[in-house]
Coordinates of C-alpha atoms in Angstrom, one line a residue:
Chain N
X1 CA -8.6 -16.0 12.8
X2 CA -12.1 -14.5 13.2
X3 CA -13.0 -13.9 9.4
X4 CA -12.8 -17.9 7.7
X5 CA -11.6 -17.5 4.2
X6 CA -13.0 -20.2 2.9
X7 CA -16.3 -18.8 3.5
X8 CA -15.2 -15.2 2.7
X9 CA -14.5 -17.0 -0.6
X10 CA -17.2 -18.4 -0.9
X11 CA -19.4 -16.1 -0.7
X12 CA -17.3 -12.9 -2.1
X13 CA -14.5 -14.9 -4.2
X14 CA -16.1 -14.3 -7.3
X15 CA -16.6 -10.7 -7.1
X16 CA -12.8 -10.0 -6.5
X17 CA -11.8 -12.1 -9.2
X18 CA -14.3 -10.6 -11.7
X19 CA -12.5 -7.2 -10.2
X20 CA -9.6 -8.9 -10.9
X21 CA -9.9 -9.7 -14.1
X22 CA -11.0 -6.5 -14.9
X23 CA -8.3 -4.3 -14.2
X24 CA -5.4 -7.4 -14.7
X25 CA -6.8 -8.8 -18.4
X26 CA -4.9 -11.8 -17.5
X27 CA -6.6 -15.1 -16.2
X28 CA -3.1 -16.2 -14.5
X29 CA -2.9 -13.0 -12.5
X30 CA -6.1 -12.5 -11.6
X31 CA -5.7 -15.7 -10.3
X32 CA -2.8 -14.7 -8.5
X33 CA -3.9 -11.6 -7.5
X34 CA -7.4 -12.9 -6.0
X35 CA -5.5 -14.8 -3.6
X36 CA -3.3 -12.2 -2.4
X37 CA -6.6 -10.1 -1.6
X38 CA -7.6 -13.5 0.5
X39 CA -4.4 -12.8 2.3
X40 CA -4.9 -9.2 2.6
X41 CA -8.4 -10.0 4.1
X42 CA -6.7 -12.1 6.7
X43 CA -4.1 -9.7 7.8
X44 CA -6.8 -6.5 8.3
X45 CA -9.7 -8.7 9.5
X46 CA -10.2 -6.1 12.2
X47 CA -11.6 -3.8 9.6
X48 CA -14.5 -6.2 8.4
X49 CA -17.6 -5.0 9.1
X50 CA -20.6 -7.1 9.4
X51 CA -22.3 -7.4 5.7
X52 CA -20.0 -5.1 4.8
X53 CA -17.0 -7.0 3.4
X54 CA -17.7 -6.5 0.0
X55 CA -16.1 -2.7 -0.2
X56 CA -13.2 -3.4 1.2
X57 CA -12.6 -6.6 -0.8
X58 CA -12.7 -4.0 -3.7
X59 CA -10.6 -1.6 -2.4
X60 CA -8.1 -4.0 -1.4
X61 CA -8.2 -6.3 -4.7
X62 CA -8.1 -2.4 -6.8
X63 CA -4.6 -1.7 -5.1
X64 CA -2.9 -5.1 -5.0
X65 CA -4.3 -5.3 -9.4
X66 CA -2.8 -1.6 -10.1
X67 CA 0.3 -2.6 -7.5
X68 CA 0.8 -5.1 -10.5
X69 CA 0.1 -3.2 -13.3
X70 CA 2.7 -0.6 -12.2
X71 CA 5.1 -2.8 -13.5
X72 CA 3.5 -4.2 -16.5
X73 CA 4.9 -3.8 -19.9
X74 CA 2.0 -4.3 -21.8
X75 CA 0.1 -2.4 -24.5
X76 CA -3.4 -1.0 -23.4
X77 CA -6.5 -3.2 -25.1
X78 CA -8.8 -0.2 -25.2
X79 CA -9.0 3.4 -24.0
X80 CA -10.6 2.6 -20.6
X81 CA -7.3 0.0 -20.6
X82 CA -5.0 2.5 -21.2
X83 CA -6.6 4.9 -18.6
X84 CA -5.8 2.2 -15.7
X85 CA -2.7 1.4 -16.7
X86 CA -1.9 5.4 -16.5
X87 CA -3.3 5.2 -12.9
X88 CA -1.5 2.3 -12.0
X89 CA 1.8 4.3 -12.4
X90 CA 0.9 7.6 -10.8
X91 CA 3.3 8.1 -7.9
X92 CA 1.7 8.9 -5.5
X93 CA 4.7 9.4 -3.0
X94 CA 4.9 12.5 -4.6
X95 CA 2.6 13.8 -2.5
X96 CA 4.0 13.7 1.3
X97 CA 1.1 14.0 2.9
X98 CA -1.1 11.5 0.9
X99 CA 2.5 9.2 1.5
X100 CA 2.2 9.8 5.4
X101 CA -1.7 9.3 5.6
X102 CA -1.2 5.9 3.8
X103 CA 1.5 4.7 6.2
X104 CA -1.1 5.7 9.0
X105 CA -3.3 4.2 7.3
X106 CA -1.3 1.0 6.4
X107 CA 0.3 0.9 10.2
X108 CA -3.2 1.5 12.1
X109 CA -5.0 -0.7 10.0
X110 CA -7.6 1.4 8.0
X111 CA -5.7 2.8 4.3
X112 CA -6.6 6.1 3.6
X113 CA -8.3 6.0 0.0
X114 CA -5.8 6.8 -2.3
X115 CA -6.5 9.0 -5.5
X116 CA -5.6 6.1 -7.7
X117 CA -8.7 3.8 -5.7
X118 CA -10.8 7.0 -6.2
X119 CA -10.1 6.6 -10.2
X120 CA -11.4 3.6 -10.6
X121 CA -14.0 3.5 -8.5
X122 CA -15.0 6.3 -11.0
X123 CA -14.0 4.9 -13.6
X124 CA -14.7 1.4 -13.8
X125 CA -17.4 1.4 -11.3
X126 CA -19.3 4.5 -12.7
X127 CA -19.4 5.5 -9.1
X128 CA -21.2 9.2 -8.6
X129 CA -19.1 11.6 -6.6
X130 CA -21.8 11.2 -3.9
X131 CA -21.1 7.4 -3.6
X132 CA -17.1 7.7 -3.5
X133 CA -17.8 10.3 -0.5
X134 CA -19.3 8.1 1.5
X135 CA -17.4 5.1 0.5
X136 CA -14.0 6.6 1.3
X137 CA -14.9 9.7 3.7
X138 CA -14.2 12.5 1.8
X139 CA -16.3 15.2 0.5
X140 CA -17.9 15.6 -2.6
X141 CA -16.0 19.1 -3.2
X142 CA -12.9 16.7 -1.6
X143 CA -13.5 14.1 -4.1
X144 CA -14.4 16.4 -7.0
X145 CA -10.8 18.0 -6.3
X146 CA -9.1 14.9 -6.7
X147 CA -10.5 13.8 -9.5
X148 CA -9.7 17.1 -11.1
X149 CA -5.7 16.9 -9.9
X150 CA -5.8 12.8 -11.7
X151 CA -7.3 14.1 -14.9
X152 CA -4.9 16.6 -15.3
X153 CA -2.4 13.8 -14.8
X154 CA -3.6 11.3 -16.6
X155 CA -4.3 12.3 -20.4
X156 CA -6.0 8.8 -21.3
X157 CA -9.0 9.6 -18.7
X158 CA -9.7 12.4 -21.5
X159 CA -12.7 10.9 -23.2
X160 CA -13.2 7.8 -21.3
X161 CA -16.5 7.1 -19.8
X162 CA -17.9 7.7 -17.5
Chain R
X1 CA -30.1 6.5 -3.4
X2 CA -30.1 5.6 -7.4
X3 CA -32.3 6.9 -9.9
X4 CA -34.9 5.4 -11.6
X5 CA -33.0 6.0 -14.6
X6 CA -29.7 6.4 -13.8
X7 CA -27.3 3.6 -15.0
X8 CA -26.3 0.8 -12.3
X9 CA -23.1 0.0 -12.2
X10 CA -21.9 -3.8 -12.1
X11 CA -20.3 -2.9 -8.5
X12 CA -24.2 -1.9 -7.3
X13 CA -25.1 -5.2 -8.5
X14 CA -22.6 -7.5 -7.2
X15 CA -22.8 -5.4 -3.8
X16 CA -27.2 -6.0 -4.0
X17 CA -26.3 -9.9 -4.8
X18 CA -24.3 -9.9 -1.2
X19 CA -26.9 -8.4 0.2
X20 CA -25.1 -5.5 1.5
X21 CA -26.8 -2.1 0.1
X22 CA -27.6 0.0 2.4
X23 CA -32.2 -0.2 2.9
X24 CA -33.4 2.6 0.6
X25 CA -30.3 2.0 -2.2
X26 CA -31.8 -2.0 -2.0
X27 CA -35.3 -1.3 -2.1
X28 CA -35.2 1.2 -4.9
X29 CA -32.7 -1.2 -7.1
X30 CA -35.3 -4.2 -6.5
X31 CA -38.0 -2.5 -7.1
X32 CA -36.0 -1.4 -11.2
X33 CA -35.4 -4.9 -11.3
X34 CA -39.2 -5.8 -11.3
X35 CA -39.4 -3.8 -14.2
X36 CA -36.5 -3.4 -16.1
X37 CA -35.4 -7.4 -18.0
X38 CA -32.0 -5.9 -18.9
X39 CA -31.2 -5.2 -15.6
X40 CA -32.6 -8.3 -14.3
X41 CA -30.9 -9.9 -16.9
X42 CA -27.2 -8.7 -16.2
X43 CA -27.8 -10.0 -12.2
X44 CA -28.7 -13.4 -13.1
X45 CA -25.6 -13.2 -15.5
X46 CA -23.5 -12.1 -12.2
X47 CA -25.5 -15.2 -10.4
X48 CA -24.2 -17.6 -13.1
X49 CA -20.4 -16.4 -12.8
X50 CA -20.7 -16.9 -9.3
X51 CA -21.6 -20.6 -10.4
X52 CA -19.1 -20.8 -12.8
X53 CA -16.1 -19.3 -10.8
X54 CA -17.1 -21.3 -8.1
X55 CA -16.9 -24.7 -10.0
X56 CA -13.5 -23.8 -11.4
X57 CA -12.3 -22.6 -8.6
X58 CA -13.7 -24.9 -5.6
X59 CA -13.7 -23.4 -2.1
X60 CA -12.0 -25.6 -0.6
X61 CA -9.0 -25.7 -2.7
X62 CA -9.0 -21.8 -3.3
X63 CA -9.2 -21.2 0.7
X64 CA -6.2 -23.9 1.1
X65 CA -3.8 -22.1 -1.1
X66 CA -4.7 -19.2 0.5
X67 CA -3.3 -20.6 3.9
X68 CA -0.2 -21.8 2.3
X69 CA 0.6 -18.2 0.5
X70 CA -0.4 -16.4 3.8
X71 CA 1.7 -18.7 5.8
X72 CA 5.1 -18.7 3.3
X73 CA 4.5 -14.7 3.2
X74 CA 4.6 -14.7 6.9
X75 CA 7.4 -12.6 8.5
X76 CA 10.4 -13.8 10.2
X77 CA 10.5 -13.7 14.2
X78 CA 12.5 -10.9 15.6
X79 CA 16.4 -11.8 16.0
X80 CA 19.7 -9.7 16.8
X81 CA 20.8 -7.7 13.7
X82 CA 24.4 -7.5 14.4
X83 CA 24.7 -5.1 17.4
X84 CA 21.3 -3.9 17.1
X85 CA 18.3 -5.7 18.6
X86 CA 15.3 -5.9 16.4
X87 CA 12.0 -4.9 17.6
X88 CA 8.7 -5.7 16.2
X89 CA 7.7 -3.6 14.0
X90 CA 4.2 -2.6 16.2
X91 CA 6.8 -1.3 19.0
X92 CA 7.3 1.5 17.3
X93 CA 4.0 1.7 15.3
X94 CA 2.3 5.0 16.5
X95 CA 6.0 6.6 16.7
X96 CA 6.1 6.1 12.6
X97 CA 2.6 7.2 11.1
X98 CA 2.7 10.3 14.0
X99 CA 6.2 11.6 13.3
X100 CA 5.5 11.6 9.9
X101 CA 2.4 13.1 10.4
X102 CA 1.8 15.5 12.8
X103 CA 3.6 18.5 13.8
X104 CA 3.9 19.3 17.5
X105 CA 1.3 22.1 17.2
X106 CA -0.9 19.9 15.4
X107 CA -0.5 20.7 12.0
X108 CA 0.1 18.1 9.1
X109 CA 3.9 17.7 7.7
X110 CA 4.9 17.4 4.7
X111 CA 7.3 15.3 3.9
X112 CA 9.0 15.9 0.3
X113 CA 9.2 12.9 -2.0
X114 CA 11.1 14.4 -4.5
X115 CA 14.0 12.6 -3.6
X116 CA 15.2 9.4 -1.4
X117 CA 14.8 10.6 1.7
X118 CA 15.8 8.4 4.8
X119 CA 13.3 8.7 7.5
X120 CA 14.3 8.1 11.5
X121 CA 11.6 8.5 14.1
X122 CA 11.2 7.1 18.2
X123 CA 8.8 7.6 20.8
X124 CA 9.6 9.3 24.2
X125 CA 7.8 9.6 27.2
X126 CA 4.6 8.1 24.9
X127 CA 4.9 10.5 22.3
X128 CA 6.7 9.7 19.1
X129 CA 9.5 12.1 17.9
X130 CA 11.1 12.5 14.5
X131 CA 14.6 12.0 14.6
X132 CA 16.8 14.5 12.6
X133 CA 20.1 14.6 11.0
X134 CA 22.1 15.2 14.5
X135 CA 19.7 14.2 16.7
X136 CA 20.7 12.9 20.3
X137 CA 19.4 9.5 21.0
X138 CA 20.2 7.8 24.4
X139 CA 21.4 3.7 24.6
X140 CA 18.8 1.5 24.3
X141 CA 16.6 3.9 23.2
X142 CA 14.2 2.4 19.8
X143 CA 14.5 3.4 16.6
X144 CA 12.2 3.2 13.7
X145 CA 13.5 3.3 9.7
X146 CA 11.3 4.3 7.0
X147 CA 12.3 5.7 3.3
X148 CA 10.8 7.3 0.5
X149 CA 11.7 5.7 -3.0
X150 CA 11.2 8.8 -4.8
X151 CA 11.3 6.5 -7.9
X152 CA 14.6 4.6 -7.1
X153 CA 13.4 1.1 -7.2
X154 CA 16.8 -0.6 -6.2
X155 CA 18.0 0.4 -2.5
X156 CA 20.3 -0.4 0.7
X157 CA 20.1 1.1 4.1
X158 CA 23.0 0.3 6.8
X159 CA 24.2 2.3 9.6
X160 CA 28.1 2.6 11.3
X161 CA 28.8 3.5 14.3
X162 CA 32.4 5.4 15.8
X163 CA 34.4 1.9 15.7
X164 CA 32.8 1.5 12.0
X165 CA 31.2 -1.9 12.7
X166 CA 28.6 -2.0 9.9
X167 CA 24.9 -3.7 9.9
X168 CA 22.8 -4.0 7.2
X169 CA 19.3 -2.9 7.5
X170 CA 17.5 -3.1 3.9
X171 CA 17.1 -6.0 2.6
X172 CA 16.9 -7.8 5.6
X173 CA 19.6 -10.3 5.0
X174 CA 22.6 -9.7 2.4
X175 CA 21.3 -12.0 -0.2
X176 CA 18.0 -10.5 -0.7
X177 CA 17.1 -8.6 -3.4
X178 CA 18.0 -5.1 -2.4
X179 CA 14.2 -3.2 -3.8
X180 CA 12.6 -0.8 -2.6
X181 CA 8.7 -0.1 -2.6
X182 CA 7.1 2.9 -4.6
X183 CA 5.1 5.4 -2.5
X184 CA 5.8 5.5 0.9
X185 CA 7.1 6.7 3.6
X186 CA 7.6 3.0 3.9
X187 CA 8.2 1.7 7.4
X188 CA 11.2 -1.3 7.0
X189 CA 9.7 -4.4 8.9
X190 CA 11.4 -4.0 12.5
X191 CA 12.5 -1.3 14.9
X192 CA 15.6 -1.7 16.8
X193 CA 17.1 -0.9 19.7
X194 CA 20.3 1.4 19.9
X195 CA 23.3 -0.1 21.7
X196 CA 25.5 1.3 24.4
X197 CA 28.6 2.2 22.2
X198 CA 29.4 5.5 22.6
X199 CA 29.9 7.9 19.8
X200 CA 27.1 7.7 17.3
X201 CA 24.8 5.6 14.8
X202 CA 24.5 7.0 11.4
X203 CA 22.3 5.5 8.6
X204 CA 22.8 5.9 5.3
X205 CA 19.9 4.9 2.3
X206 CA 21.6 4.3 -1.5
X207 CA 19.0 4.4 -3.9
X208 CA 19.7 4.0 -7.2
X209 CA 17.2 2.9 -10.5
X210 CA 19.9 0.0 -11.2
X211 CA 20.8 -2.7 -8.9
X212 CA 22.9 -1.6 -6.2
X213 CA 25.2 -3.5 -4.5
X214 CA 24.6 -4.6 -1.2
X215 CA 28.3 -5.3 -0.1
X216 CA 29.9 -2.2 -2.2
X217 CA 27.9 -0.1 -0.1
X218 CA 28.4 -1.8 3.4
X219 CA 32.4 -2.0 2.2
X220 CA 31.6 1.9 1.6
X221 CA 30.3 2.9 4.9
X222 CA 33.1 0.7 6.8
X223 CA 35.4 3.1 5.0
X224 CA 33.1 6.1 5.7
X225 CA 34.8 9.4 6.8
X226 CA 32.3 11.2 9.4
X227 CA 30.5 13.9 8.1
X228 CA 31.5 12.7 4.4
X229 CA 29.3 11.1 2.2
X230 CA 30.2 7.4 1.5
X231 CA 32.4 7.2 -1.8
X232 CA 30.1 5.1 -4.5
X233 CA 28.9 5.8 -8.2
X234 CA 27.4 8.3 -9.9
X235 CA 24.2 7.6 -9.6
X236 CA 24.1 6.0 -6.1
X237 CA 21.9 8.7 -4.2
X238 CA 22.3 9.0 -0.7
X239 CA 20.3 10.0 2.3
X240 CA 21.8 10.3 5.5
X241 CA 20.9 10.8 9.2
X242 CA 23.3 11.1 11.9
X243 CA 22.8 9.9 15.6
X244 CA 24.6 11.3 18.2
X245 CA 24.7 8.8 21.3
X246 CA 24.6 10.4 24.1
X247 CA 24.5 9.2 28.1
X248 CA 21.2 9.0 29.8

C-alpha cells in the first residue's frame, strides 16, 4: 500500500470526522463512518494526488455519510438538516446516464461527481459555482444546471443558506 | 481566488490548515487572516479539534481498526459457481462501464431506471458488447451482470440453462441477505465464464421492496417454462435476458 493510513489519519482524520459529524449528527457513526472513508482511501489510492488528499477525503466521506442517511429514520434537527437528509434520498439511478457515468467512474477508479456531492458542497461548504467547477470538472453553466434540477427536487433547499 | 470580503467557508479553512490551497487562494486567505481576529479565530479553533480528535482518537489505534475493517470487508477469491466459472470482476471491467455507456457511434446511452432492469454485457475482439435479450454468446465466452434497483431494495439473480440446472448469482451464496444497492447500474462482484452446454443461459433478476426468497425463486426458475416468465408473487418484478449458446 503506497498511501499509509495512519499518517493519512493523522494528518487528515480530523477533517473527515468533523465532515462526518456534520452530515451524520451522530458521534457513533461518524465514528463509523470515518473509518469506512480510511478504507475507501485505501482501495482508490491511485487517485491521491500529492497535497491534494484533502478533496477527495471529502468527497468520499460526503457519499459514504449520505449512503447512511438514505436509510435513516430520523427527524431533521434544523432546516439545513432536513435539506441533507432530502439529498441523501434522491435516486439518482433515475437518471441512466448519471447511473452509467458513476459505474465508470466507480469501475475506472475516478467517481463522477454526483448531483447529491454537488449539494452539499453547496450547501454545507458554501462552495461558489466557480469552486464546484473546478473541483468536480464541470462547468459553471454545468453546475448552475444541476443545482437548478436538485432544487426543484428537493423542497427543503428552499430557504436554506447559502 | 476569494474575496476580501466574501465569507470563507470552514472547508477553505481546513483545506489552508493542510496546506493544500492552490498559491493565489493561500496567499490571499493569509493575508485576511492578518487582519481579520474572527477568522483567525475560527482556524485556531480548527487547530484545537485537530488536538482534540487526535487525543481521543490516537493514530495508532484509529489506523489499526482501519486494517481490520478493510481486511474483514475484503472480497472472497474467485471459485466455481456451480457450472459457471467466476471471473474477477476487473476481467470484464471496461466491457461494464463501456456497454453501458457508449453507443457504437459514439453517443451516450441511456439506460432507463424506471424499473429493475437486468443488465448483460461481454467484450469481443477488445471491445465490450451489450448483451441483449436473445443475444448469441459462444462457450466460454465471459459474461458480466449488472442491475438497476429502480427502488427495489430486496433482489435475486440466477440463471437456467436447457437441462434447468440452476445457479445462483445475487447474493453470492444462498444464505446471504438477498439486497440490492440503490443507484446503479451496479456491476455484481464477478464475471463468469459461460459453459459448453448447448441450448442457452437465461438470467432472471426478482426485485421486490420485501424480502424475497432466495430458494422460492431458484425452485421457480428450475420449474421455468422457456420464453415464460418464472411463476412467483405479485409483486416479485422480473427482468430477464435470454442467451442463446451457440457453437464457435
Amino acid at each position: 500500500m503506497v498511501t499509509d493510513v495512519e499518517e493519512a489519519y493523522a494528518s487528515h482524520g480530523p477533517m473527515v470526522l468533523r465532515r462526518c459529524r456534520k452530515l451524520l449528527r451522530d458521534e457513533g457513526r461518524a465514528l463509523d463512518a470515518m473509518h469506512d472513508v480510511f478504507i475507501q482511501l485505501m482501495r482508490r489510492e491511485d487517485e491521491v494526488e500529492p497535497g491534494r488528499m484533502g478533496p477527495l477525503l471529502l468527497r468520499i466521506a460526503t457519499n459514504v455519510c449520505l449512503n447512511l442517511l438514505r436509510s435513516a429514520r430520523r427527524r431533521p434537527e434544523d432546516p439545513t438538516d432536513e435539506a441533507v437528509l432530502e439529498i441523501a434520498r434522491l435516486e439518482e439511478g433515475a437518471d441512466g446516464v448519471v447511473a452509467a457515468r458513476q459505474l465508470l467512474g466507480r469501475i475506472f477508479g475516478r467517481e463522477t461527481a454526483s448531483t447529491r456531492e454537488i449539494a452539499v458542497m453547496h450547501l454545507l461548504d458554501g462552495m461558489t459555482m466557480e469552486e464546484i467547477g473546478r473541483e468536480v470538472g464541470l462547468s459553471v453553466s454545468g453546475v448552475r444546471k444541476r443545482l437548478r434540477t436538485l432544487r426543484s427536487r428537493v423542497a427543503a433547499l428552499e430557504g436554506v443558506s447559502p | 481566488m476569494t474575496s476580501r470580503s466574501a465569507p470563507v467557508s470552514d472547508r477553505t479553512l481546513e483545506l489552508l490548515d493542510l496546506g493544500e490551497l492552490d498559491g493565489p487562494e493561500r496567499a490571499d486567505l493569509e493575508a485576511r487572516l492578518a487582519s481579520d481576529a474572527g477568522l483567525a479565530a475560527r482556524l485556531d479553533a480548527l487547530r484545537a479539534s485537530n488536538r482534540e480528535i487526535l487525543a481521543s482518537h490516537p493514530p495508532a489505534a484509529v489506523a489499526a481498526e482501519i486494517r481490520r475493517r478493510a481486511a474483514a470487508a475484503a472480497p472472497a477469491p474467485a471459485r466455481p459457481r456451480g457450472r459457471l466459472l467466476l471471473l474477477a470482476a476487473p476481467a470484464l471491467a471496461g466491457a461494464v462501464a463501456l456497454a453501458l455507456w457508449v453507443r457504437p457511434g459514439g453517443d451516450e446511452e441511456r439506460i432507463k431506471g424506471a424499473v429493475p432492469q437486468l443488465l448483460a454485457m461481454t467484450v469481443r475482439q477488445g471491445r465490450p458488447e451489450r448483451l441483449v435479450d436473445g443475444a448469441a454468446v459462444g462457450p466460454g465466452e465471459a459474461v458480466q451482470l449488472a442491475y438497476l434497483a429502480a427502488g427495489r431494495v430486496h433482489g435475486v439473480i440466477v440463471s437456467v440453462d436447457a437441462r434447468a440446472s440452476v445457479t445462483l448469482h445475487w447474493p453470492e451464496e444462498p444464505g446471504q441477505p438477498a439486497r440490492l444497492e440503490p443507484g446503479g447500474p451496479v456491476a455484481l462482484p464477478h464475471a463468469f465464464q459461460l459453459d459448453a452446454e448447448p441450448g442457452f443461459e437465461r438470467f432472471v433478476l426478482v426485485a421486490a421492496s420485501r424480502p424475497v426468497d432466495v430458494a422460492r425463486v431458484m425452485e421457480a426458475a428450475r420449474a421455468a417454462v422457456p420464453g415464460q416468465p418464472l411463476r412467483l408473487p405479485a409483486g416479485w418484478h422480473q427482468s430477464s435476458i435470454h442467451l442463446r449458446k451457440v457453437a464457435p
